[in-house]
Amino acid sequence: MVSRETYFRDGARKIDLVLVYKPQYTSFERTMFLSNLASEGLELEEEESSYKTTTSYIKVHAPREILLKYADIYEIPLKFQQAAHLPEPPVHTDYMKTILIEPHPNPHDPVCRRAKETVSKQSPKTFTTCERSSIVNSIMQHTKYGEYPFEVGLDQLIHKAVFSAAFPLHDGPYEWSDNEDEPLNDRQLLGKYWGSYDMWMKQQPLNIIEKYFGSEIALYFGWLGFYNKMLFCASVLGFVSWILGIINIYTEAIKEIENVCHSTKHICPYCRECASIPMSDYCSYFVYSYMADNSSCVIYSFIMAFWATIFRELWKRRHATLSLRWNLNTDTDIPLRPEFQMAAEGHRIHKYTGQPEQYIPMKARIKRYTCSVASVILMIIFLLGLLLSIIIYECILKMNEVEPILITMSSAMLTVLLMLLCRKIYGYIAVWLTRHEIPRTQLEFDNSYMIKMVLFSLVNNYGKLIYLAFLKGKFYTYPSDPPMRNELFPVAAEVCNPTGCVSELFIQLATITIFKPVFFSMLEYLKPKLLVWINRFKKKIPNSYEHLARWEKEYDLIEFDYFSIMDEFEEMVVQYGFITLFVASFPLAPLCALIKNIVEIRIDSSKMIKYYRRPLAKYSSSIGVWFDTLKAMTNIAVISNALFITMTSNFIPGLIYNFAQTEVTTGFIDFTLSKYQVVDSYWINTNITECWYVGYRNGPDHIKPYENSDMFYYIQYIRVVFALLFIVVVQHLTGILSYIIPDVPRPLKEWTAFNRKHKLTRQ
């Protein structure tokens, strides 16, 4: 039930859209635009602001015959015209049910009586408010405002500041009313059963979300909800792997850890002024390392490769169901962007339609895209430069003999802070560059923007992790090697601690997956409230806010950012990378992601219901380029985990050590270290005569001192063989899995075939 506040003064005509403008600025374009809207059959009603004279509102209503006419012209699917209504599948767990998704709600329930049409799951008998605003907006986007043939569209007028805003109204207030005689609107239902934190375990009412906000927003929340369901399985497995890692510490690794913690050996200094580091200083690193670097984590990374494939294939099935339920297969018109129309330098005849069209010459387009590509490369170099600065920061702390664990923790926190800062910077840069390119259609604009965001996000979020997992320590040879003494470039001398880089990767990924979500969640929770308060303060809204008209209240809410959904998807794709590319180093990453996403859904839904203007519905048939990105990351994750297991972790050396225990008399950590004899005075702050460094090299008494030993080549050979086997086996098995899982569920095929046969029979 829609509130009476959303009607014209006569109480009969529904407000489909509200236009806002400044009356002190006269405009021929606005006058002509409104006149043309009236001639198209739209009905207008003007209102002055009740508390200031600098704002006026034009309420727009479209009669039923106009809605039917233009819905057919612009091919906008209407729910009440669908031949069949696909019901929502039943929820088999009672604790996840709400009355909004109950297949057969009790008709005597007070909520069902107050919102019968929505709660009873009946197909709409007329236009929904979302469909009405979409049709009216489509009419406005094709309405002329000037004498020239390409002076068309509401977006251009907003771009020129002829209108301040254009938005559909919410269905009424979001506050829940306990008066059982008062009808409930969809905003109130969504606010209580979707946007409330009490509903964190409840299933989302996706059909009502799609009906209220449109398919793009509904697809995002549908994908996020499905992703959370799949994360639950990954979280349980990750938690089990984590527990097994802890058990491993107190069973198999306890003696090794005690030997390290009480060792009298010294690790070779990292620089000329540095002192040698006692092996016992790395005691805590060994604990972290054995939590993540064990056989259970290797098995878990193998399982996660299949999890990612199953997630991708099952989402196809889920998407097929949602597509049929929401009629997402209809092609929609893709209009030209206002910025393109205004920047076009000439006209030409379209080679297929024979109609005149605007265009930008190829030379100008090449110039713009060249500038954009160069800027993207410079931004990536800048992000890599920040990564290098963090590495140098670590080197400086080592030179000042800071505790190793403090170096790792402070570096991890600094990395997270730079991630958050750079996300804001490159977000603005991506928008500016994409606008500078002047894409022809909104689809081209969206794809160009998303490609830039993916590239920037990969470097910003994964750069440090890739360095720790695959690069750090790979350039180190032995202490007296001349390149290791180059003080102008100390990064080459960067080496992992005696446990390897797994412990540092563990700390870095744990910091990212815990502190970054906490910061973002707090920001998303507080930001809307603060922005609404600032907005009301700037506009000097009187204290009697509740007595304002509905359109005035909603104009003072936050404008829904066009990039909001794309940015949310980008954040989730980055998270997906954390739990697939590097999951072996931190098995609790899926659990952290699940907790964060549960909170994310309620924060996002709450702010959309309470603090944002209702967005114009965007019809989207799929999640688009994000699905291709997830598919690519899934394939890369197989290679990443294979390289991590073989090249970064101590899994392969551990296997060789266990098989060769009869020939090896030292402990495993001693097995991975090489001895260096201090024979010169290069180090000025050490009195030791021998030290140890990470590597499989000959000792000082060997005929070829400090060269790679036979064990080094043997381990490298086994690593390469294992990596190739892992990649080939996983790729083939996941390929078979993808093939045997059908993209469309069998009941859905049968239901579609039945309705098609029934339709032919009626004809």
mmCIF file of C-alpha atoms in Angstrom, residues 1 47 78 116 130 208 297 306 310 409 464 489 499 502 582 671 691 762:
data_model
loop_
_atom_site.group_PDB
_atom_site.id
_atom_site.type_symbol
_atom_site.label_atom_id
_atom_site.label_comp_id
_atom_site.label_asym_id
_atom_site.label_seq_id
_atom_site.Cartn_x
_atom_site.Cartn_y
_atom_site.Cartn_z
ATOM 1 C CA MET A 1 0.000 0.000 0.000
ATOM 2 C CA GLU A 47 4.858 23.090 -5.549
ATOM 3 C CA LEU A 78 5.621 -5.214 -16.884
ATOM 4 C CA LYS A 116 -2.005 -8.214 1.558
ATOM 5 C CA CYS A 130 9.155 1.175 -9.797
ATOM 6 C CA ILE A 208 10.192 -7.351 -3.092
ATOM 7 C CA CYS A 297 46.081 -26.039 4.733
ATOM 8 C CA PHE A 306 36.624 -26.895 -6.230
ATOM 9 C CA ILE A 310 31.023 -24.975 -7.629
ATOM 10 C CA MET A 409 52.767 -5.883 12.440
ATOM 11 C CA LYS A 464 51.992 -6.602 -0.948
ATOM 12 C CA PHE A 489 69.177 -0.817 -2.971
ATOM 13 C CA THR A 499 60.283 -19.889 9.043
ATOM 14 C CA VAL A 502 54.265 -17.809 5.266
ATOM 15 C CA PHE A 582 45.910 -16.730 -0.767
ATOM 16 C CA PHE A 671 67.691 -28.309 7.562
ATOM 17 C CA CYS A 691 75.861 -17.140 11.485
ATOM 18 C CA ARG A 762 -4.356 -21.464 -25.439
#
